[in-house]
Coordinates of C-alpha atoms and ligand atoms in Angstrom, one line a residue:
X406 CA 28.3 162.2 77.1
X407 CA 31.0 159.2 78.1
X408 CA 30.7 158.1 74.4
X409 CA 31.5 161.6 72.9
X410 CA 33.9 162.3 74.8
X411 CA 35.6 158.7 74.7
X412 CA 35.3 159.0 71.3
X413 CA 36.8 162.6 70.8
X414 CA 39.7 161.2 71.9
X415 CA 40.4 158.8 70.1
X416 CA 39.5 160.6 66.9
X417 CA 42.7 162.5 67.7
X418 CA 44.5 159.6 68.7
X419 CA 44.0 158.2 66.0
X420 CA 44.2 161.3 62.9
X421 CA 48.1 161.7 64.5
X422 CA 48.5 158.5 64.0
X423 CA 47.5 158.7 60.7
X424 CA 49.1 162.1 59.8
X425 CA 52.8 161.0 61.8
X426 CA 52.3 157.4 59.3
X427 CA 52.6 159.5 55.8
X428 CA 54.3 162.1 57.1
X429 CA 56.9 159.6 57.5
X430 CA 56.1 157.8 54.5
X431 CA 58.5 159.5 52.6
X432 CA 55.5 160.2 49.3
X433 CA 58.0 163.5 48.6
X434 CA 61.3 163.2 46.4
X435 CA 64.2 166.1 47.8
X436 CA 62.7 169.4 47.7
X437 CA 65.0 171.4 45.1
X438 CA 63.6 173.9 43.2
X439 CA 62.2 177.4 44.9
X440 CA 58.1 176.2 43.3
X441 CA 58.4 173.1 45.3
X442 CA 58.3 175.5 48.8
X443 CA 54.5 176.9 48.4
X444 CA 53.3 173.2 46.3
X445 CA 55.1 171.4 50.1
X446 CA 53.1 173.4 52.6
X447 CA 49.3 173.1 51.2
X448 CA 50.7 169.5 50.8
X449 CA 51.0 168.8 54.1
X450 CA 48.9 170.9 55.1
X451 CA 46.5 168.2 52.7
X452 CA 47.7 164.9 55.0
X453 CA 46.7 167.2 57.8
X454 CA 43.5 167.1 56.7
X455 CA 43.4 163.6 55.3
X456 CA 44.3 162.5 58.0
X457 CA 41.5 163.7 60.3
X458 CA 38.7 162.9 58.1
X459 CA 39.7 159.5 58.4
X460 CA 40.0 159.5 61.7
X461 CA 36.8 161.3 62.2
X462 CA 34.4 158.4 60.1
X463 CA 36.5 155.0 61.4
X464 CA 37.4 155.7 64.8
X465 CA 33.1 156.7 65.2
X466 CA 32.6 153.6 63.2
X467 CA 34.8 151.1 64.4
X468 CA 33.6 152.3 68.2
X469 CA 29.3 151.9 67.2
X470 CA 30.6 148.7 66.4
X471 CA 31.5 147.7 68.9
X472 CA 30.3 149.3 72.2
X473 CA 26.6 149.5 70.4
X474 CA 25.9 146.3 68.9
X475 CA 23.2 143.7 68.8
X476 CA 23.9 141.4 72.0
X477 CA 22.1 138.3 72.4
X478 CA 18.6 137.9 72.8
X479 CA 18.7 141.7 72.3
X480 CA 15.3 141.5 69.8
X481 CA 13.9 145.3 71.0
X482 CA 14.2 148.4 68.2
X483 CA 17.2 151.1 67.8
X484 CA 16.4 154.7 69.3
X485 CA 14.0 156.5 66.2
X486 CA 15.5 160.1 66.0
X487 CA 14.2 162.8 64.1
X488 CA 16.5 165.5 62.8
X489 CA 18.2 167.4 64.4
X490 CA 19.3 170.9 63.1
X491 CA 21.8 172.3 65.5
X492 CA 23.7 169.1 64.2
X493 CA 22.7 170.0 60.8
X494 CA 23.8 173.3 60.6
X495 CA 26.7 172.5 62.2
X496 CA 28.1 170.1 59.3
X497 CA 27.9 171.9 56.7
X498 CA 29.2 175.6 58.5
X499 CA 31.9 173.4 59.4
X500 CA 33.3 171.7 56.1
X501 CA 32.4 174.6 54.3
X502 CA 34.9 177.0 55.6
X503 CA 37.1 174.2 55.5
X504 CA 36.8 173.9 51.3
X505 CA 36.7 178.4 51.2
X506 CA 40.4 177.7 53.0
X507 CA 41.6 175.2 50.8
X508 CA 41.1 177.1 47.8
X509 CA 42.7 180.0 49.3
X510 CA 45.6 178.0 49.8
X511 CA 45.6 176.1 46.6
X512 CA 44.8 180.1 44.7
X513 CA 47.7 181.1 47.4
X514 CA 50.3 178.1 45.6
X515 CA 49.5 178.4 43.1
X516 CA 49.9 182.4 42.5
X517 CA 53.3 181.6 44.1
X518 CA 54.0 178.9 41.8
X519 CA 53.6 181.4 38.3
X520 CA 55.6 184.1 40.3
X521 CA 57.5 185.8 37.4
X522 CA 61.3 186.5 37.6
X523 CA 61.7 189.2 34.9
X524 CA 64.9 188.0 34.4
X525 CA 64.6 184.8 34.7
X526 CA 66.8 183.6 31.2
X527 CA 64.7 181.4 28.5
X528 CA 65.1 178.4 27.4
X529 CA 63.7 177.1 24.2
X530 CA 62.5 173.4 24.8
X531 CA 61.6 171.0 22.3
X532 CA 59.7 167.4 22.9
X533 CA 58.9 164.9 20.0
X534 CA 59.1 161.3 19.9
X535 CA 61.0 160.3 22.2
X536 CA 63.6 163.0 23.3
X537 CA 63.6 166.4 24.4
X538 CA 66.1 168.9 23.8
X539 CA 67.0 172.0 25.0
X540 CA 68.6 175.4 22.7
X541 CA 70.3 178.2 24.7
X542 CA 69.6 181.8 23.1
X543 CA 71.2 183.3 25.5
X544 CA 74.6 181.8 24.3
X545 CA 74.1 182.1 20.9
X546 CA 71.3 179.4 20.8
X547 CA 73.2 176.2 20.9
X548 CA 71.8 172.8 21.1
X549 CA 71.6 169.6 24.1
X550 CA 69.8 166.7 25.2
X551 CA 70.9 168.0 28.3
X552 CA 69.7 170.3 30.3
X553 CA 71.9 172.1 32.3
X554 CA 70.7 175.0 35.2
X555 CA 72.2 177.4 37.4
X556 CA 71.3 177.1 40.6
X557 CA 69.2 180.0 42.7
X558 CA 67.9 181.9 39.0
X559 CA 65.1 181.4 38.1
X560 CA 65.0 180.1 34.0
X561 CA 61.5 180.1 32.0
X562 CA 61.3 177.5 29.7
X563 CA 58.5 177.3 26.2
X564 CA 58.2 174.2 25.4
X565 CA 56.8 173.2 21.7
X566 CA 55.3 169.7 20.5
X567 CA 56.6 168.7 17.7
X568 CA 54.1 166.1 17.3
X569 CA 52.1 164.8 19.8
X570 CA 51.2 166.1 23.2
X571 CA 54.1 165.6 25.9
X572 CA 54.3 166.6 29.5
X573 CA 58.1 167.3 31.1
X574 CA 57.8 166.8 34.9
X575 CA 60.6 167.0 37.3
X576 CA 59.6 164.5 40.1
X577 CA 61.9 167.2 42.5
X578 CA 60.8 170.4 41.1
X579 CA 56.7 169.2 41.8
X580 CA 55.7 171.9 39.0
X581 CA 54.0 169.4 35.6
X582 CA 53.1 171.1 32.2
X583 CA 52.6 169.5 29.0
X584 CA 53.9 170.1 25.7
X585 CA 51.2 170.7 22.6
X586 CA 51.4 171.2 19.2
X587 CA 51.2 173.7 18.0
X588 CA 51.7 176.0 20.7
X589 CA 54.0 177.9 23.3
X590 CA 53.4 176.7 27.2
X591 CA 55.7 177.9 29.8
X592 CA 57.3 176.7 32.7
X593 CA 58.6 178.2 35.6
X594 CA 61.6 176.8 37.9
X595 CA 64.2 178.1 40.1
X596 CA 66.3 175.7 41.3
X597 CA 67.4 175.6 44.6
X598 CA 69.9 172.1 44.8
X599 CA 72.9 171.2 43.1
X600 CA 72.1 167.8 41.6
X601 CA 71.1 165.3 38.9
X602 CA 68.3 165.0 38.5
X603 CA 66.4 163.7 34.8
X604 CA 63.0 165.8 33.3
X605 CA 60.5 161.9 32.9
X606 CA 58.1 162.7 29.6
X607 CA 54.2 161.9 32.1
X608 CA 51.6 162.1 29.3
X609 CA 51.9 158.6 27.6
X610 CA 53.1 159.8 23.9
X611 CA 54.3 156.0 22.0
X612 CA 55.5 153.4 22.2
X613 CA 59.8 154.3 23.8
X614 CA 57.4 156.5 26.9
X615 CA 59.3 155.4 28.9
X616 CA 62.5 156.1 27.7
X617 CA 62.2 159.4 27.6
X618 CA 63.6 160.4 29.7
X619 CA 66.4 163.6 30.0
X620 CA 69.8 164.0 32.4
X621 CA 68.5 167.9 34.3
X622 CA 72.4 169.1 36.1
X623 CA 71.6 171.8 39.2
X624 CA 74.6 173.5 39.3
X625 CA 76.8 176.4 40.5
X626 CA 76.3 179.3 38.7
X627 CA 80.2 179.8 37.4
X628 CA 80.1 176.2 36.6
X629 CA 76.8 176.7 34.4
X630 CA 78.6 179.5 32.7
X631 CA 81.5 177.7 31.8
X632 CA 79.8 174.7 30.0
X633 CA 77.4 177.2 28.7
X634 CA 80.1 179.3 26.7
X635 CA 81.6 176.4 26.3
X636 CA 79.1 174.4 24.1
X637 CA 78.3 177.6 22.7
X638 CA 82.5 178.3 21.6
X639 CA 82.1 174.3 19.9
X640 CA 79.3 175.6 17.9
X641 CA 80.1 178.7 16.5
X642 CA 84.0 177.2 16.0
X643 CA 82.3 173.6 14.9
X644 CA 82.7 173.9 10.7
X645 CA 83.8 170.5 9.8
X646 CA 81.5 167.9 8.8
X647 CA 81.7 165.4 11.3
X648 CA 80.5 168.3 13.8
X649 CA 77.7 170.0 12.2
X650 CA 76.5 166.3 12.0
X651 CA 76.1 165.7 15.5
X652 CA 75.0 168.9 15.7
X653 CA 72.5 168.3 13.9
X654 CA 71.0 164.9 15.7
X655 CA 70.9 167.0 18.5
X656 CA 68.6 168.6 17.0
X657 CA 66.9 166.7 15.7
X658 CA 66.3 164.5 18.6
X659 CA 67.4 161.3 16.8
X660 CA 69.6 160.0 19.5
X661 CA 66.6 159.5 21.2
X662 CA 65.9 156.9 18.9
X663 CA 69.0 154.9 17.4
X664 CA 71.9 155.2 20.2
X665 CA 75.1 156.2 19.6
X666 CA 77.5 153.6 21.9
X667 CA 75.4 151.0 21.4
X668 CA 72.5 150.2 23.6
X669 CA 69.7 149.1 22.1
X670 CA 66.6 151.5 21.2
X671 CA 63.8 151.8 19.3
X672 CA 65.8 152.5 15.8
X673 CA 68.9 150.9 14.8
X674 CA 71.6 152.2 16.7
X675 CA 74.4 154.0 14.9
X676 CA 77.5 152.7 17.0
X677 CA 79.8 150.8 14.5
X678 CA 77.0 150.8 11.8
X679 CA 78.9 152.4 8.6
X680 CA 80.4 149.3 6.9
X681 CA 79.2 146.4 8.8
X682 CA 76.2 144.3 7.1
X683 CA 72.4 145.3 8.0
X684 CA 70.0 142.5 7.6
X685 CA 66.8 143.4 6.0
X686 CA 63.3 142.5 7.3
X687 CA 62.7 141.0 3.9
X688 CA 65.5 138.2 4.7
X689 CA 68.4 140.0 2.5
X690 CA 71.2 142.2 3.5
X691 CA 72.7 145.2 2.4
X692 CA 76.3 146.8 3.2
X693 CA 75.4 150.0 5.6
X694 CA 77.4 152.2 2.9
X695 CA 77.4 155.9 2.2
X696 CA 74.9 155.5 -0.6
X697 CA 72.7 153.0 1.7
X698 CA 72.6 156.1 4.7
X699 CA 71.2 158.2 2.9
X700 CA 67.4 156.4 1.1
X701 CA 67.4 155.2 4.6
X702 CA 67.4 158.9 6.4
X703 CA 65.2 160.0 4.1
X704 CA 62.9 157.4 3.6
X705 CA 63.5 155.0 6.9
X706 CA 61.3 152.1 5.5
X707 CA 63.1 152.0 2.0
X708 CA 65.2 149.2 3.4
X709 CA 64.1 148.4 7.0
X710 CA 65.8 146.2 9.2
X711 CA 64.9 143.6 10.8
X712 CA 63.3 143.8 14.4
X713 CA 62.1 146.7 13.5
X714 CA 58.5 148.2 13.5
X715 CA 58.3 151.1 10.0
X716 CA 56.5 153.7 11.3
X717 CA 58.4 154.9 14.5
X718 CA 60.1 157.8 12.1
X719 CA 59.2 161.1 11.4
X720 CA 60.5 162.3 7.9
X721 CA 62.4 164.7 8.1
X722 CA 63.4 167.6 4.8
X723 CA 67.0 166.9 5.1
X724 CA 69.0 168.8 2.2
X725 CA 71.9 167.0 1.1
X726 CA 74.9 168.8 2.7
X727 CA 72.9 167.7 5.3
X728 CA 72.9 164.3 5.3
X729 CA 76.4 164.5 4.5
X730 CA 76.9 166.2 6.9
X731 CA 75.5 163.1 9.2
X732 CA 76.7 160.5 7.6
X733 CA 80.4 161.3 8.0
X734 CA 79.1 162.2 11.8
X735 CA 77.7 157.8 11.4
X736 CA 81.4 156.9 10.3
X737 CA 83.3 158.2 13.9
X738 CA 81.5 156.3 15.7
X739 CA 82.7 152.8 16.1
Ligands
CUA1252 CU1 56.5 162.2 25.2 CU2 55.4 160.5 27.2

């Protein structure tokens, strides 16, 4: 009996120490959405269960190894124990109860995470190798590569992929949702903390999967409305070839691979490209004029640039005017 009391106390002490240790390890980033509250609540109870189970296994094992070890010169067999019905019923019923409780807590947490607000703002999301594009139908349908969200209002993201499976994941929001070609998946979130975050693609989707990060800005309702209205105005007012070309690059996600500031991504940068000498994979050089850019936009491997893979650029269907607008935009990047 004395052993049971000692082990019982040690298990409790060990469980508390393990819980405090795990809890202070800071495993979770900041809690930035309404949905994260019930997820973190469930997570916390899982940590409690993990700490207790760890102590329940490790403490009796270590205790037995020390207290009941074979002494020098002791060659007798251990005591033979034949079944214990009470113990077996106990260690079946208690875990069953705990598992059922966690099943209920999991279902409750899932229900809270998916709670629908009928006034949620719809934003369309397009995922592609290797960037995210956001469209705001409530504001004339402008496109953005940054996801701006008003604080404390539920948004529902209607997500589509134009190539392979991607996964929309913002650690601070906790919820994660796959984006699958051929179907629309929904992601509901109510941001509760103003700040800057990042969406990370959480499904390996190709060579630049790790670059598939876009900024998320959660801001005050009034700041958001001002931004969205401005974007809408710019979109409506901008009818120059350069600005139409720029909108096209955002919509098609070109800037996920072609930087506009000289940064080297998976495709040649557009910065200072127009009029420059471009070294090709076959050893020759070509001047980046209108004809070369038009050819490369429609057929990226016709003149492959030295040092780049021929397979990465998707085929786009663009009209002659759209190609001309794109080139007009590229000309402005210097
Ligand atoms: Cu998209 Cu990984």
